[in-house]
PDB file of C-alpha atoms in Angstrom:
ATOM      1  CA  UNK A   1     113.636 -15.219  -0.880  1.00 52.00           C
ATOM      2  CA  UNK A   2     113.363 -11.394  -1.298  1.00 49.00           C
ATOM      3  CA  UNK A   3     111.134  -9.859  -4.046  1.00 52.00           C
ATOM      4  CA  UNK A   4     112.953  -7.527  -6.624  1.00 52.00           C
ATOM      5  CA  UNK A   5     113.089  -3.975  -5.650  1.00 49.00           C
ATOM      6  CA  UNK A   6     111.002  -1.599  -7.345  1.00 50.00           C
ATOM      7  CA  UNK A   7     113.296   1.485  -8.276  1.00 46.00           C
ATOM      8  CA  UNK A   8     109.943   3.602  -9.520  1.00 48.00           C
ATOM      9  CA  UNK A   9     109.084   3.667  -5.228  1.00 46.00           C
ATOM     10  CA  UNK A  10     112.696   4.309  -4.738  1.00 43.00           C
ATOM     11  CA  UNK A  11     113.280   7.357  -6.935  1.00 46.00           C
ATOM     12  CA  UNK A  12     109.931   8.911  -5.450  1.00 46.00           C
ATOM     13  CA  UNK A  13     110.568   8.318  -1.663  1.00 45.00           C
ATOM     14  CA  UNK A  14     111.267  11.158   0.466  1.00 41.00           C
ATOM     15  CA  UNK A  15     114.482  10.873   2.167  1.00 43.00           C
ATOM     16  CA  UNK A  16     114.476  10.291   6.196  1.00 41.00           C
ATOM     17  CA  UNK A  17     117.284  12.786   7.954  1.00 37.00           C
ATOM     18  CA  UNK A  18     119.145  11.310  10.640  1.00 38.00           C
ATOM     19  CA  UNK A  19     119.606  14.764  12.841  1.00 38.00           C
ATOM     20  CA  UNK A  20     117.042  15.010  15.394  1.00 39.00           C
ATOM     21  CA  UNK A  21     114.395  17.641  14.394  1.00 43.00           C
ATOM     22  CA  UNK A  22     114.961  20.623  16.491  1.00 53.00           C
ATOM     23  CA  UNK A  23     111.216  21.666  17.676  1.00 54.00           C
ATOM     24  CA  UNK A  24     112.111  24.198  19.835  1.00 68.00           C
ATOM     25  CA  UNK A  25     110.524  27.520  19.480  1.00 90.00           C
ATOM     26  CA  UNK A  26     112.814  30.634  18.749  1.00 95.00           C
ATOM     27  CA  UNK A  27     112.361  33.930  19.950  1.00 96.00           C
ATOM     28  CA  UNK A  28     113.506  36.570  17.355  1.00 98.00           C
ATOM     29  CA  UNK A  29     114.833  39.650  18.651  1.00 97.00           C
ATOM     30  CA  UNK A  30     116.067  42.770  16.316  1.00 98.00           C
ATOM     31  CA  UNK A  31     118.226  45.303  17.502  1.00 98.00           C
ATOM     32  CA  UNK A  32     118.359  47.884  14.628  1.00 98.00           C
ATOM     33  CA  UNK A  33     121.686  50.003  14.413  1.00 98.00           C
ATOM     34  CA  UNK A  34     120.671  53.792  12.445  1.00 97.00           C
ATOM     35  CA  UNK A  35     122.012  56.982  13.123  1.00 96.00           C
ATOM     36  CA  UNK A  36     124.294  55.478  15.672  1.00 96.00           C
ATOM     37  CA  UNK A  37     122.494  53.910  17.933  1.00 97.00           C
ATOM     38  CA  UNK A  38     121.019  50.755  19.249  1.00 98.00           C
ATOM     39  CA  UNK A  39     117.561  50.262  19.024  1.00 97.00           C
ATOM     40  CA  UNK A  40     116.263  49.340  21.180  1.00 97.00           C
ATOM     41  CA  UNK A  41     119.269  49.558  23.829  1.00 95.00           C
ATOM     42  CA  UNK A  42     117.756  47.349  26.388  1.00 97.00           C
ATOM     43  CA  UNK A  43     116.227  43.733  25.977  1.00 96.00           C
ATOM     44  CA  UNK A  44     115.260  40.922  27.797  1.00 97.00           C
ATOM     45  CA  UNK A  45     116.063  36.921  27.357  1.00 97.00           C
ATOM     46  CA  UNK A  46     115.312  34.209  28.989  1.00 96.00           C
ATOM     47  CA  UNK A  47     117.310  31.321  30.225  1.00 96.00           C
ATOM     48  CA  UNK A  48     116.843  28.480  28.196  1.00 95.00           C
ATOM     49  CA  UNK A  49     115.040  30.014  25.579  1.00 96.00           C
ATOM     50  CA  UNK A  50     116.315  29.329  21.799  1.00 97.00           C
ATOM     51  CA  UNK A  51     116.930  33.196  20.433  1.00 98.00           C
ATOM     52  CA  UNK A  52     118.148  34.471  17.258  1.00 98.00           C
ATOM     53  CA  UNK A  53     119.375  37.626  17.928  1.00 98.00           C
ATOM     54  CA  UNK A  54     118.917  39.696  14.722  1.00 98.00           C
ATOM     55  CA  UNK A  55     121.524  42.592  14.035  1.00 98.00           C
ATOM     56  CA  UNK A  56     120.613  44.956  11.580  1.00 98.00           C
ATOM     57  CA  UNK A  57     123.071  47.947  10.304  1.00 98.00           C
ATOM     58  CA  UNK A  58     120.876  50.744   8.543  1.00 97.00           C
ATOM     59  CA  UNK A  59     123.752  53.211   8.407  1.00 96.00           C
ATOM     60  CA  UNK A  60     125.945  54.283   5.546  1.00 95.00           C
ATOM     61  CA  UNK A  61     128.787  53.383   7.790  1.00 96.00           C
ATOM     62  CA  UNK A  62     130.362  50.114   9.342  1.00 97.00           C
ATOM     63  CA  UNK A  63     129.472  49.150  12.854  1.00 98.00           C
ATOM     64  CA  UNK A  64     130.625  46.790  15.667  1.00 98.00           C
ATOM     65  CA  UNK A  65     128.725  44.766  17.967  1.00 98.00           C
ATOM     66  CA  UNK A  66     130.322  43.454  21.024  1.00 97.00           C
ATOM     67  CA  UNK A  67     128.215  41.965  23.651  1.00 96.00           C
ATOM     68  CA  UNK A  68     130.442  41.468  26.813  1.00 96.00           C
ATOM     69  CA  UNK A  69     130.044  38.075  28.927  1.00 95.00           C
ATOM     70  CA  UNK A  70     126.510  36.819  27.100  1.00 96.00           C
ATOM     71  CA  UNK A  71     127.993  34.566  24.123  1.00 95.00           C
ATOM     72  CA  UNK A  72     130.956  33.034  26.054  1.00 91.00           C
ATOM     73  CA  UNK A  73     131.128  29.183  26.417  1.00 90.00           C
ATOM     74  CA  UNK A  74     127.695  28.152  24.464  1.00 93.00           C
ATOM     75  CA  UNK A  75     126.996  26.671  21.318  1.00 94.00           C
ATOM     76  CA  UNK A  76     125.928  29.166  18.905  1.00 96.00           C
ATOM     77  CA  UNK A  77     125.441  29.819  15.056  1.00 97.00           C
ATOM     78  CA  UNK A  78     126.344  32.845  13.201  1.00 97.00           C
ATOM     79  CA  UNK A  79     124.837  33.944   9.502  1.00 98.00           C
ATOM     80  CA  UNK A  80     123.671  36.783   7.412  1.00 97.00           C
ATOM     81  CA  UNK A  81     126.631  39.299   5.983  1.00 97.00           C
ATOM     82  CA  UNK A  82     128.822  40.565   9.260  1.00 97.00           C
ATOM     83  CA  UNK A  83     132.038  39.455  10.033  1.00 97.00           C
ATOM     84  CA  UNK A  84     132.339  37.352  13.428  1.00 97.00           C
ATOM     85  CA  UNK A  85     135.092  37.601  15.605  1.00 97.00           C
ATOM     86  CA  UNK A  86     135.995  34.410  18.420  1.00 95.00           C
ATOM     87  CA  UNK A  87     137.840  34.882  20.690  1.00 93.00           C
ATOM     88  CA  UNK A  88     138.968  30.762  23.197  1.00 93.00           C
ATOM     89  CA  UNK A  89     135.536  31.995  25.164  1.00 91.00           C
ATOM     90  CA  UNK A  90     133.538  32.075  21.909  1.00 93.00           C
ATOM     91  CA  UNK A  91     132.127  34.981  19.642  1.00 95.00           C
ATOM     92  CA  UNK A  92     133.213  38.188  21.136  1.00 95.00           C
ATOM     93  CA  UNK A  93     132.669  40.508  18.224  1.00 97.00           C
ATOM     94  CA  UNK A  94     130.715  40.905  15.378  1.00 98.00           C
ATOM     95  CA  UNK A  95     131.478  43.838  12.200  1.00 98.00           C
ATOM     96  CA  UNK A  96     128.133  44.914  10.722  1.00 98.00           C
ATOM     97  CA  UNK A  97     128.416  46.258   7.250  1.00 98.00           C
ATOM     98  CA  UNK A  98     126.378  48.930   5.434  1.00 96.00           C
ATOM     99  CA  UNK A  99     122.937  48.110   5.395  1.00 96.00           C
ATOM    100  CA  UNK A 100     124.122  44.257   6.631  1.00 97.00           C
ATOM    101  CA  UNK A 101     122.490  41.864   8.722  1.00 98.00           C
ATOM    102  CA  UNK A 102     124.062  38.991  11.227  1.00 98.00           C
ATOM    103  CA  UNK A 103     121.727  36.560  12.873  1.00 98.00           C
ATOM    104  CA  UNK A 104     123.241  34.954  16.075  1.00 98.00           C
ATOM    105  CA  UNK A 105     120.982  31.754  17.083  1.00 98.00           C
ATOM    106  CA  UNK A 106     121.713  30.172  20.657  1.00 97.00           C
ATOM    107  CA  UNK A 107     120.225  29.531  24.184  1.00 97.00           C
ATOM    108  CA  UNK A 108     121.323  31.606  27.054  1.00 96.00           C
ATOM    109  CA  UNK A 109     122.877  29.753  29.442  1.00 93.00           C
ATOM    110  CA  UNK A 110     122.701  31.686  32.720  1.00 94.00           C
ATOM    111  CA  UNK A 111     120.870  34.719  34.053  1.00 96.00           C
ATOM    112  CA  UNK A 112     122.319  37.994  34.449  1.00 97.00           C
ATOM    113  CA  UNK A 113     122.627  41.507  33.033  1.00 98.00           C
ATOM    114  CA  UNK A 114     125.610  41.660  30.362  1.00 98.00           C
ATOM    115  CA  UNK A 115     126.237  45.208  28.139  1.00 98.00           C
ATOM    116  CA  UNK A 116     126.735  45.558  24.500  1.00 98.00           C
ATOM    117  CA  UNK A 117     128.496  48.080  22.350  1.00 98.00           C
ATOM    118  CA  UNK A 118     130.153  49.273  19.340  1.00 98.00           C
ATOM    119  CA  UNK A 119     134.131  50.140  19.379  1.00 97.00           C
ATOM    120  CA  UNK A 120     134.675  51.957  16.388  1.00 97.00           C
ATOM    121  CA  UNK A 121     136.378  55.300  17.006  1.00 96.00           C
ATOM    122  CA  UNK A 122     133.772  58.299  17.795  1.00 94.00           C
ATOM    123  CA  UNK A 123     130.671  55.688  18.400  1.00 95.00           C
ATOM    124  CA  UNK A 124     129.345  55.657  21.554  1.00 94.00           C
ATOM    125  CA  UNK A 125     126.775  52.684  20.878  1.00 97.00           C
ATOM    126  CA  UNK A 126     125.615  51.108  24.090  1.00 98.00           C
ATOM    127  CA  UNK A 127     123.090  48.831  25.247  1.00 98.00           C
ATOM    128  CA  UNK A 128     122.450  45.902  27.673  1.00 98.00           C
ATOM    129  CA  UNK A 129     120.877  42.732  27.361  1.00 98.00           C
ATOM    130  CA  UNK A 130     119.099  41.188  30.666  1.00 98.00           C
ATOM    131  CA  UNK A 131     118.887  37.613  30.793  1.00 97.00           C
ATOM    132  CA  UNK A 132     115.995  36.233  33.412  1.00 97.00           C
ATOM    133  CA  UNK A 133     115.888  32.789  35.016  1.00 95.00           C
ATOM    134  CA  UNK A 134     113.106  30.950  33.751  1.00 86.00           C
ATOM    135  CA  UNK A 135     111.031  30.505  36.059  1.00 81.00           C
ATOM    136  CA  UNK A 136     109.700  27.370  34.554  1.00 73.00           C
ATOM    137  CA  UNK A 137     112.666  25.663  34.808  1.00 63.00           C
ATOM    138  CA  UNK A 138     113.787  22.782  37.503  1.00 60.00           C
ATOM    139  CA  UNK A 139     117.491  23.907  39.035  1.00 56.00           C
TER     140      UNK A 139
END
């Protein structure tokens, strides 16, 4: 025999999520796009490591942001106000408007040294991104 249910503990419980809790720490990384440039124009990642990339556009003008080879075949997640743009490999370009701001979270997957850059006629934005093996990691 079961004993009624008390709907007073019910309505105060919290509620249990089913997802896994992601306890990974991020690394947050800001490039900030003024005057047209990338700053800065060179960072370092680390395999494995959850990032969220953090694009921020303080000009009066729209802006790309195309990083070549770094965000092809992973799992990623894309927010804030720029548009993204996929491509079969994955996100392969992002539009940054006025004074907007895209964060990209995702893990790189593999070491190596992969450029970024902005397309829009008459910007010559550039900037690279090094990825490093971690070194803590079992192959």
């Amino acid at each position: 025999m079961f004993a009624p249910l008390d709907l007073a503990l019910v309505r105060g419980a919290t509620p249990v999520g089913l997802a896994p809790a992601d306890d990974t720490e991020e690394t947050v990384v800001t490039i900030n796009i003024k005057s047209r440039e990338f700053n800065p124009n060179s960072l370092s990642l680390t395999v494995g490591q959850k990032t969220r990339l953090v694009l921020k556009n303080s000009d009066t003008e729209l802006h790309a942001f195309l990083p070549v080879g770094l965000l092809t075949d992973i799992h990623l997640n894309v927010s804030g106000s720029g548009a993204p743009q996929f491509s079969k490999e994955g996100l392969s370009r992002v539009l940054l408007p006025t004074r907007g701001q895209t964060d990209i979270v995702f893990i790189p997957s593999h070491p190596g040294t992969f450029p970024y850059f902005c397309d829009l006629p008459g910007h010559v934005m550039r900037g690279t991104i090094v990825v490093h093996k971690n070194e803590s990691m079992v192959d």
